[in-house]
Amino acid sequence: MADPDLDFTSGDAGASTTYPMQCSALRKNGFVVLKGRPCKIVEMSTSKTGKHGHAKVIFLSYFCMAVFNHLVLVIGVKCSSLSLQVHMVGIDIFTNKKYEDICPSTHNMDVPNTKRNDYQVVDITEGFLSLMMDNGDVREDLRVPEGDLGKEIESKFAAGEEMLVTVLSAMGEESAVAVKPMTK
Amino acid sequence: MMAAVGAPEVISQLESAAKVLMAPPSMVSTEQRQHAEHIFLSFRKSKSPFAVCKHILETSKVDYVLFQAATAIMEAVVREWILLEKNSIESLRTFLLTYVLQRPNLQKYVREQILLAVAVIVKRGSLDKSINCKSIFHEVSQLISSGNPTVQTLACSILTALLSEFSSSSKTSNIGLSMEFHGSCKRIFQEDDLRQIFMLTMEVLQEFSRRENLNAQMSCVFQRYLALANQVLSWNFLPPNLGRHYIAMFEATQNVMLKPTESWRETLLDHRVMDLFFTVHRKIREDSDMAQDSLQCLAQLASMHGPIFPDESAQVTYLAHLVEGLLNMINGIEIEDSEAVGISNIISNLISTFPRSVLTALPNELFASFINCLTLLTCSFGRSAALEEVLDKDDMVYMEAYDKLLESWLTLVQEDEHFPRGCFVQPAVQVFNSYIQCHLAAPDGTRNLTANGVASHEEEEINELQEDDRELFSDQLASIGMLGRIAADHCIPLLTGLLEDRVTRLHGQLQRHQQHLMASADPGTVERKVLDDLYEDIHWLILVSGYLLADDPQGETPLIPSEVMEYSIKHSTEVDINTTLQLLGSPGEKATSIPGCNRTDSVIRLLSAVLRTSEVESRATRASLTELLSPQMGKDIVWFLRRWAKTYLLVDEKLYGQISMPLSTAFGADTEGAQWIVGYLLEKVINNLSVWSSEPELANDTVELLVTLVEKRERANIVVQCENWWNLAKQFASRSPPLHMLSSTVQRTLMKALVLGGFAHMDSDTKQQYWAEVLHPLQQRFLNLINQENFAQICQEEAVKQEIVATLEALCGIAEATQIDNVASLFSFLMDFLSSCIGLMEVYRNSPETVNLIIEVFVEVAHKQICYLGETKSMKLYEVCLTLLQVYSKNNLGRKRLDVAAEEDQYQDLLLIMELLTNLLSKEFIDFSDTDEVFRGQEQSSGAGRAVSAADVVLYGVNIVLPLMSQDLLKFPSLCNQYYKLITFICEIFPEKIPQLPEELFKSLMCSLELGMTSMSSEISQLCLEALSPLAEQCAKTQEKDTPLFIATRHFLKLVFDMLVLQKHNTEMTVAAGEALYTLVCLHQAEYSELVETLLSNQRDAVIYQRLADAFNSLTASSTPPTMDRKQKVAFLKSLEEFVANVGGLLCVK
């Protein structure tokens, strides 16, 4: 039995970047680690081999980090009820390279610890964002994301608009994933 | 008439245009193609093109140009009919017919088009007495008697073209004439010409059926005429006095039952007609294409009904002849694959068409042979269907035929009181036996057996979208279950014996595996074949047992089927109750090992056979053999137990005229048996939830069984006395394994069940303790968490996020458990959470998945509770919903996201918000709130200080939703429906708010209404029409002219007017459109008169003008001047009905 009095006060120093969860308990819209990368599950379904076979979970998911946004992974998880090796299928839409792997729904998958924080943009220099942290410090190590979002941030900044960006972090990586004008 | 001058130029122009059109896409540009199309279009519109067309037909060698010339003639004849000399029309028709006759090598599509032009001329002429088009039948019969196959084929094409033209179906050409015209033509045609065609066809068939040898060409002609006969027999006869349904006539011509008018009596009641079709079929049955037509003709004859029969005895004679013919045809032949569906159609048609009294009036011997034949056919088709499945055929003809026959059995036995007692028992036994046999493995059954032995079928991938057998084959299973009840004496013991045997074998098999596993560590050597065969046997036996023992009616209390009850009563004197209870109470033992097991109630023994299966499964899980078990069998077991429990558990004696002692002793209220079985089921549920968390469907079926146990108060009272129930509640509240590994939907339903159980009868201490175990931990944990000072810092930690998500899921489950008698306490409990959830919206504003879940909680609460809430409570809910929307709006305004899931997330949010708004509005329609009853003493005096109204919340919500609704998003059907439901509700409930909307919002609302009315499904169109009346009434109330709403309604007047008067519309929509039209007319009387005037002034025909003018006058006669008065409106709607019946067909043009 788990300790009913969960301690929510401890900080996350030294915490693992992932934790295990049974396949069947994963949620659509939630996160999972596939191919060592944090992914967002956009579709989950089950399948079985033969009418009396055991369930397997199939994920449709995307890498959740902006930098890898162009890499779409379609992960199909298959298994036979007796052999327990893992067999997944994934396709990189640019290289058409396939990954293969299998896993039954009784198995545990790693779920990344994710965090989202909103920071105010104070400057943009040479493709890097200057972001104001909660404690007033400014960090300057985050790139302006590629694509439409990056352009949006740059044009807003050029127009002198104040804005917040949402920074998603998982498994030691970080990326800006959303932008919103400041409302005061 | 235009001379043929310039014809060569026209021809060369057309020919080069045809070349462009026929060229491959890469060779010509889009512009060239469009230009070429334009040339043909304007050619077809040219005035009196007859001479040119004749010239083209005689000289051009380009098929496509010939085709266009024929089309041009057809269109021009109809267009210029009144101006043309009657004899020139006549000569044109002769020319076309002769032209085709002289050119046997014409391309088929050119020939058909020319014949179509002939048919159109004949049809247009049929109402014009000055032209005699009857001669065509004379000509055709001459062609037929020529004996030349090519000419005969041509004759057939002419008749087919006539038939299509006169059928007033989708096949009919568009010639711009009124529906009334089409209807009259059809009616005249079917009384005379159609019969003439039929007689001609019969002559040809007669002729061919006499011939010994048919060569390929002749056989081809034969086939054409057979198809023609089928077309005649499938004619959708128009009843003689049909007023208003001209518009409905243009519906599909498929699956038409034969209902000829009285004038056909002599023709179709002549036995020689039917005999001829039997003869024809016997002759050609090996040709699968032709056999389909001949059987279809017979099936049509088997569906014959209506005024053609002078009395019942005529019907009996006809049916007797049909059945005799059918038996003669079937007996002594080996049925071809291609005949199966056709034969089953004949049988199914005759069983569903002829009344029981006619069937029972058949000579006894004939009826008996018919039933016997039907039995043999059903069994044989069933076996062939099973074979088709094994061979994995694409075209499952036997399955289709088998389904049809089983359906016919259901029709027969459902009214078996009309038939001699017991006459269906033996047939039922045979059909039932063969079904079971086909579904069991060898040696008892024939599953997967082919001519070459057992088929080794590969295990295929099955995804979750594939229906379970219990749904996929529900029709078959319902029929088989019904037949099983008819022959309960045979079928119930049979199922019991087979199931007990399989369970014993399964038990032995699993034990052997266990020993084997203990001896060698390698699981790879386990042979699953034997196990899978057993699982599949058990699967089917349980499904059939479930369908036999109980029904699953939606929304009503299922009763024990009377046949089953009678069966149990009949044998109750031979039954030893104690042994029966012992057998029931010892699922771990072999049934046959119990002394006196043959003196037990068979209905209970069948249940206990399933319990034995369940016990073997549970023990295997305890012995860690879960890997070897079949989740499918697990699903079957809980599915059966749920179906069984709904019907048999705590059987209410008041509902039955007579009740079986064994059943009431074992499962009645206050019996030990009932208590024992509740305890057993509960244990099963708990075991399943811990063992099968990884099988979502099985877990779901299991938790649904739990809901069944607690959703009825009487059952819940027993459930909450079980210690296991309390353990389950505590375990779930502690959020520890294994329950927290269940999928979120299962957890939600589990929460729902636990809450439902809390409203069972308990003393107040116990009840308090129960809630302290179930709901309070949830609240406590949640409050402890969010009230922590550093919540903002730790809210992103995984443990915290999981806690929040679990709480939100649980809240949805609690809301789902709402019933009228618990809403008071659940509402107060949930309200506390809802306020905190708003705070969470802020904290998790950048986590779309959490935001989505929070909105869902609100949707569920509003959905389940608003209809019970009194004013003050509703107000509270409105307020909190408004705040939610404000926060959502603030956080999402201008937000832009990058990830690929952004659009999907937003779509889900929108859908949920609209659902929420619609749920809030639904209060105005469905309101069960009775403050005295539900919130005794809790409701304070209301009304004063009304802070927020539903209108405010909803309009605020619409402000958020409308700007985000794009045409693209409306392509999602669920979103589109929800959206239109919402805006219609708003117009109906708060019309006074509409003029106050911001301009942009108002405009898009009106655009949405117009779009929905004109270019969406009829359901949505109806919704939009319903929204118009309140808007018009609103305008009338304020009396302000030139407001945007006033102008908009004027535009809608024209739209609705056109829709009702000029367009083909769904008759169901007449009422909605009529109401809208009336209120709009009241508002814009001058504009309405103008519309009528314009319409009338376009009529050139004086008679039609007068009819229309009269019709419009009487339409508004009872309501002049139109005022928004209910009585007048009703009068108008009534007149409108007559108006549509009277002139609707006149203005609606095809």
Coordinates of N, CA, C and O in Angstrom, one line a residue, chain B residues 709-809:
Chain B
L709 N -25.4 -3.5 -10.3 CA -25.7 -4.0 -9.0 C -26.2 -2.9 -8.0 O -27.0 -3.1 -7.1
V710 N -25.7 -1.7 -8.2 CA -26.1 -0.6 -7.3 C -27.1 0.4 -7.8 O -27.6 1.2 -7.1
E711 N -27.4 0.4 -9.1 CA -28.2 1.5 -9.6 C -29.7 1.3 -9.2 O -30.4 2.3 -9.2
K712 N -30.1 0.1 -8.9 CA -31.4 -0.1 -8.3 C -31.3 -0.2 -6.8 O -30.5 -1.0 -6.3
R713 N -32.1 0.5 -6.1 CA -32.0 0.6 -4.7 C -32.1 -0.7 -4.0 O -31.3 -1.0 -3.1
E714 N -33.0 -1.6 -4.5 CA -33.2 -2.9 -3.8 C -31.9 -3.7 -3.8 O -31.5 -4.4 -2.9
R715 N -31.2 -3.7 -5.0 CA -30.0 -4.5 -5.1 C -28.9 -3.8 -4.3 O -28.1 -4.5 -3.6
A716 N -28.9 -2.5 -4.4 CA -27.8 -1.7 -3.7 C -27.9 -2.0 -2.2 O -26.8 -2.1 -1.5
N717 N -29.1 -2.2 -1.6 CA -29.3 -2.4 -0.2 C -28.5 -3.7 0.2 O -27.9 -3.7 1.3
I718 N -28.5 -4.7 -0.6 CA -27.8 -5.9 -0.3 C -26.3 -5.7 -0.5 O -25.5 -6.1 0.3
V719 N -25.9 -5.0 -1.6 CA -24.5 -4.8 -1.9 C -23.8 -4.1 -0.7 O -22.7 -4.5 -0.3
V720 N -24.4 -3.1 -0.1 CA -23.7 -2.3 0.9 C -23.5 -3.1 2.2 O -22.8 -2.7 3.1
Q721 N -24.2 -4.2 2.3 CA -24.0 -5.1 3.5 C -22.8 -5.9 3.4 O -22.4 -6.6 4.3
C722 N -22.2 -6.0 2.2 CA -21.0 -6.8 2.0 C -19.8 -6.1 2.4 O -19.5 -4.9 2.1
E723 N -18.9 -6.8 3.1 CA -17.7 -6.2 3.6 C -16.8 -5.9 2.4 O -16.1 -4.8 2.4
N724 N -16.9 -6.7 1.4 CA -16.1 -6.5 0.2 C -16.3 -5.1 -0.5 O -15.4 -4.5 -1.0
W725 N -17.6 -4.7 -0.4 CA -18.0 -3.4 -1.0 C -17.2 -2.3 -0.3 O -16.7 -1.4 -0.9
W726 N -17.2 -2.4 1.0 CA -16.5 -1.4 1.8 C -15.0 -1.4 1.5 O -14.3 -0.4 1.4
N727 N -14.4 -2.6 1.4 CA -13.0 -2.7 1.1 C -12.7 -2.0 -0.3 O -11.7 -1.3 -0.4
L728 N -13.6 -2.3 -1.2 CA -13.4 -1.7 -2.5 C -13.4 -0.2 -2.4 O -12.5 0.5 -3.0
A729 N -14.4 0.3 -1.7 CA -14.5 1.8 -1.5 C -13.2 2.4 -0.9 O -12.7 3.4 -1.4
K730 N -12.7 1.7 0.1 CA -11.5 2.2 0.8 C -10.3 2.2 -0.1 O -9.5 3.1 -0.2
Q731 N -10.2 1.1 -0.8 CA -9.1 0.9 -1.7 C -9.1 1.9 -2.8 O -8.0 2.5 -3.1
F732 N -10.2 2.2 -3.3 CA -10.3 3.2 -4.4 C -10.0 4.6 -3.9 O -9.2 5.4 -4.5
A733 N -10.5 4.9 -2.7 CA -10.2 6.2 -2.1 C -8.7 6.4 -1.8 O -8.2 7.5 -1.9
S734 N -8.0 5.3 -1.5 CA -6.6 5.5 -1.2 C -5.7 5.6 -2.4 O -4.5 5.9 -2.3
R735 N -6.3 5.5 -3.6 CA -5.6 5.7 -4.9 C -4.3 4.8 -4.9 O -3.3 5.3 -5.4
S736 N -4.5 3.6 -4.5 CA -3.3 2.7 -4.6 C -3.5 1.6 -5.6 O -4.6 1.4 -6.1
P737 N -2.5 0.9 -5.9 CA -2.6 -0.2 -6.9 C -3.5 -1.3 -6.3 O -3.5 -1.4 -5.1
P738 N -4.2 -2.0 -7.0 CA -4.2 -2.0 -8.5 C -5.3 -1.1 -9.1 O -5.2 -0.9 -10.3
L739 N -6.2 -0.6 -8.3 CA -7.3 0.2 -8.9 C -6.8 1.4 -9.7 O -7.4 1.8 -10.7
H740 N -5.8 2.1 -9.2 CA -5.4 3.3 -9.9 C -4.7 3.0 -11.3 O -4.4 3.9 -12.0
M741 N -4.5 1.7 -11.6 CA -4.0 1.4 -12.9 C -5.0 1.2 -13.9 O -4.8 1.0 -15.1
L742 N -6.3 1.3 -13.5 CA -7.4 1.2 -14.5 C -7.4 2.5 -15.4 O -7.0 3.5 -15.0
S743 N -8.0 2.3 -16.6 CA -8.1 3.4 -17.5 C -9.0 4.5 -16.9 O -9.8 4.2 -16.0
S744 N -8.9 5.7 -17.4 CA -9.7 6.8 -16.7 C -11.2 6.6 -16.8 O -11.9 6.9 -15.9
T745 N -11.6 6.1 -18.0 CA -13.1 5.9 -18.1 C -13.6 4.8 -17.0 O -14.7 5.0 -16.5
V746 N -12.8 3.8 -16.8 CA -13.2 2.8 -15.9 C -13.2 3.4 -14.5 O -14.1 3.1 -13.7
Q747 N -12.2 4.2 -14.2 CA -12.1 4.8 -12.8 C -13.4 5.7 -12.6 O -13.9 5.7 -11.5
R748 N -13.7 6.4 -13.7 CA -14.9 7.3 -13.5 C -16.1 6.5 -13.2 O -16.9 6.8 -12.3
T749 N -16.4 5.4 -14.0 CA -17.6 4.6 -13.7 C -17.5 3.9 -12.4 O -18.5 3.8 -11.7
L750 N -16.3 3.6 -11.9 CA -16.2 3.0 -10.6 C -16.6 4.0 -9.5 O -17.3 3.7 -8.6
M751 N -16.1 5.2 -9.7 CA -16.5 6.3 -8.8 C -18.1 6.4 -8.8 O -18.7 6.5 -7.7
K752 N -18.6 6.4 -10.0 CA -20.1 6.5 -10.1 C -20.8 5.4 -9.3 O -21.7 5.7 -8.5
A753 N -20.3 4.2 -9.5 CA -20.9 3.1 -8.7 C -20.8 3.3 -7.2 O -21.7 3.1 -6.5
L754 N -19.6 3.7 -6.8 CA -19.4 3.9 -5.4 C -20.4 4.9 -4.8 O -20.9 4.8 -3.7
V755 N -20.6 6.0 -5.5 CA -21.5 7.0 -5.1 C -22.9 6.5 -5.1 O -23.6 6.7 -4.1
L756 N -23.3 5.8 -6.1 CA -24.7 5.3 -6.2 C -24.9 4.4 -5.0 O -26.0 4.4 -4.4
G757 N -23.9 3.6 -4.7 CA -24.1 2.6 -3.5 C -24.3 3.4 -2.2 O -25.0 2.9 -1.3
G758 N -23.8 4.6 -2.1 CA -24.0 5.4 -0.9 C -25.4 5.8 -0.6 O -25.7 6.3 0.5
F759 N -26.3 5.7 -1.6 CA -27.6 6.0 -1.4 C -28.5 4.9 -1.1 O -29.7 5.0 -1.1
A760 N -27.9 3.7 -0.9 CA -28.7 2.6 -0.4 C -29.1 2.8 1.0 O -28.7 3.7 1.7
H761 N -30.0 1.9 1.4 CA -30.5 2.0 2.8 C -29.5 1.6 3.8 O -29.0 0.5 3.8
M762 N -29.1 2.5 4.7 CA -28.2 2.2 5.8 C -28.6 3.1 7.0 O -29.2 4.1 6.8
D763 N -28.2 2.7 8.2 CA -28.6 3.5 9.3 C -27.7 4.7 9.3 O -26.6 4.7 8.6
S764 N -28.0 5.8 9.9 CA -27.3 7.1 9.7 C -25.9 7.0 10.1 O -25.0 7.6 9.4
D765 N -25.5 6.3 11.1 CA -24.1 6.1 11.5 C -23.3 5.5 10.3 O -22.2 5.9 9.9
T766 N -23.9 4.4 9.9 CA -23.2 3.7 8.8 C -23.1 4.6 7.6 O -22.0 4.6 6.9
K767 N -24.1 5.3 7.3 CA -24.1 6.1 6.1 C -23.0 7.2 6.2 O -22.2 7.4 5.3
Q768 N -23.0 7.8 7.4 CA -21.9 8.8 7.7 C -20.5 8.2 7.5 O -19.7 8.8 6.9
Q769 N -20.4 7.0 8.0 CA -19.1 6.3 7.9 C -18.8 6.1 6.5 O -17.6 6.2 6.0
Y770 N -19.8 5.7 5.7 CA -19.6 5.4 4.3 C -19.0 6.6 3.6 O -18.0 6.5 2.9
W771 N -19.7 7.7 3.7 CA -19.3 8.9 3.0 C -17.9 9.3 3.5 O -17.1 9.8 2.7
A772 N -17.6 9.1 4.8 CA -16.3 9.4 5.3 C -15.2 8.5 4.6 O -14.1 9.0 4.5
E773 N -15.6 7.4 4.2 CA -14.7 6.5 3.5 C -14.5 6.8 2.0 O -13.5 6.7 1.4
V774 N -15.6 7.3 1.4 CA -15.6 7.4 0.0 C -15.4 8.8 -0.5 O -14.4 9.1 -1.2
L775 N -16.2 9.8 -0.1 CA -16.1 11.1 -0.6 C -15.2 12.0 0.1 O -14.4 12.8 -0.5
H776 N -15.2 11.9 1.4 CA -14.4 12.8 2.2 C -12.9 12.7 2.0 O -12.2 13.8 1.9
P777 N -12.3 11.5 1.8 CA -10.9 11.5 1.5 C -10.5 12.3 0.2 O -9.5 13.0 0.2
L778 N -11.5 12.2 -0.7 CA -11.2 13.0 -2.0 C -11.1 14.5 -1.7 O -10.2 15.1 -2.2
Q779 N -12.1 14.9 -0.9 CA -12.2 16.3 -0.6 C -10.9 16.8 0.2 O -10.3 17.8 -0.1
Q780 N -10.6 15.9 1.2 CA -9.5 16.2 2.1 C -8.2 16.4 1.4 O -7.5 17.3 1.5
R781 N -8.0 15.4 0.6 CA -6.7 15.3 -0.1 C -6.6 16.6 -1.1 O -5.5 17.2 -1.2
F782 N -7.7 16.8 -1.7 CA -7.7 17.9 -2.6 C -7.5 19.3 -1.9 O -6.6 20.1 -2.3
L783 N -8.2 19.5 -0.8 CA -8.1 20.7 -0.1 C -6.7 20.9 0.5 O -6.0 21.9 0.4
N784 N -6.1 19.8 1.1 CA -4.8 19.9 1.6 C -3.8 20.3 0.5 O -2.9 21.1 0.8
L785 N -4.0 19.8 -0.6 CA -3.1 20.1 -1.7 C -3.2 21.5 -2.2 O -2.2 22.2 -2.2
I786 N -4.4 21.9 -2.5 CA -4.4 23.3 -3.2 C -4.3 24.4 -2.1 O -4.0 25.5 -2.5
N787 N -4.5 24.1 -0.9 CA -4.3 25.1 0.1 C -2.9 25.3 0.6 O -2.6 26.1 1.5
Q788 N -2.0 24.5 0.1 CA -0.6 24.6 0.5 C -0.1 26.0 0.0 O -0.4 26.4 -1.1
E789 N 0.7 26.6 0.9 CA 1.2 27.9 0.5 C 2.0 27.9 -0.8 O 1.9 28.8 -1.6
N790 N 2.8 26.8 -1.0 CA 3.6 26.8 -2.2 C 3.0 26.1 -3.3 O 3.7 25.5 -4.2
F791 N 1.6 26.0 -3.3 CA 1.0 25.2 -4.4 C 1.4 25.7 -5.8 O 1.7 24.9 -6.7
A792 N 1.5 27.0 -5.9 CA 1.9 27.6 -7.2 C 3.3 27.0 -7.7 O 3.5 26.8 -8.9
Q793 N 4.2 26.8 -6.7 CA 5.5 26.3 -7.1 C 5.5 24.8 -7.4 O 6.2 24.3 -8.3
I794 N 4.7 24.1 -6.6 CA 4.7 22.6 -6.8 C 3.7 22.1 -7.8 O 3.7 20.9 -8.1
C795 N 2.9 23.0 -8.3 CA 1.7 22.5 -9.1 C 2.2 21.7 -10.4 O 1.5 21.0 -10.9
Q796 N 3.4 21.9 -10.8 CA 3.9 21.3 -12.0 C 4.5 19.9 -11.7 O 5.0 19.2 -12.6
E797 N 4.6 19.6 -10.4 CA 5.3 18.3 -10.1 C 4.3 17.2 -10.5 O 3.1 17.3 -10.4
E798 N 4.9 16.1 -10.9 CA 4.1 15.0 -11.5 C 3.1 14.4 -10.4 O 2.0 14.2 -10.7
A799 N 3.6 14.2 -9.2 CA 2.7 13.7 -8.2 C 1.5 14.6 -8.0 O 0.4 14.1 -7.9
V800 N 1.7 15.9 -8.0 CA 0.7 16.9 -7.8 C -0.3 16.8 -9.0 O -1.5 16.8 -8.9
K801 N 0.3 16.8 -10.2 CA -0.5 16.8 -11.4 C -1.4 15.5 -11.4 O -2.6 15.6 -11.7
Q802 N -0.8 14.4 -11.0 CA -1.6 13.2 -11.0 C -2.8 13.2 -10.0 O -3.9 12.8 -10.3
E803 N -2.5 13.8 -8.9 CA -3.5 14.0 -7.9 C -4.7 14.8 -8.4 O -5.8 14.5 -8.2
I804 N -4.3 15.9 -9.1 CA -5.3 16.8 -9.6 C -6.2 16.1 -10.7 O -7.4 16.1 -10.6
V805 N -5.5 15.4 -11.6 CA -6.2 14.7 -12.6 C -7.1 13.7 -12.1 O -8.3 13.6 -12.4
A806 N -6.6 12.9 -11.1 CA -7.5 11.9 -10.5 C -8.7 12.5 -9.8 O -9.8 12.0 -9.9
T807 N -8.5 13.6 -9.2 CA -9.6 14.3 -8.5 C -10.7 14.7 -9.6 O -11.9 14.5 -9.4
L808 N -10.2 15.3 -10.6 CA -11.1 15.8 -11.7 C -11.9 14.7 -12.3 O -13.1 14.7 -12.5
E809 N -11.2 13.6 -12.5 CA -11.8 12.4 -13.1 C -12.9 11.9 -12.1 O -14.0 11.5 -12.5

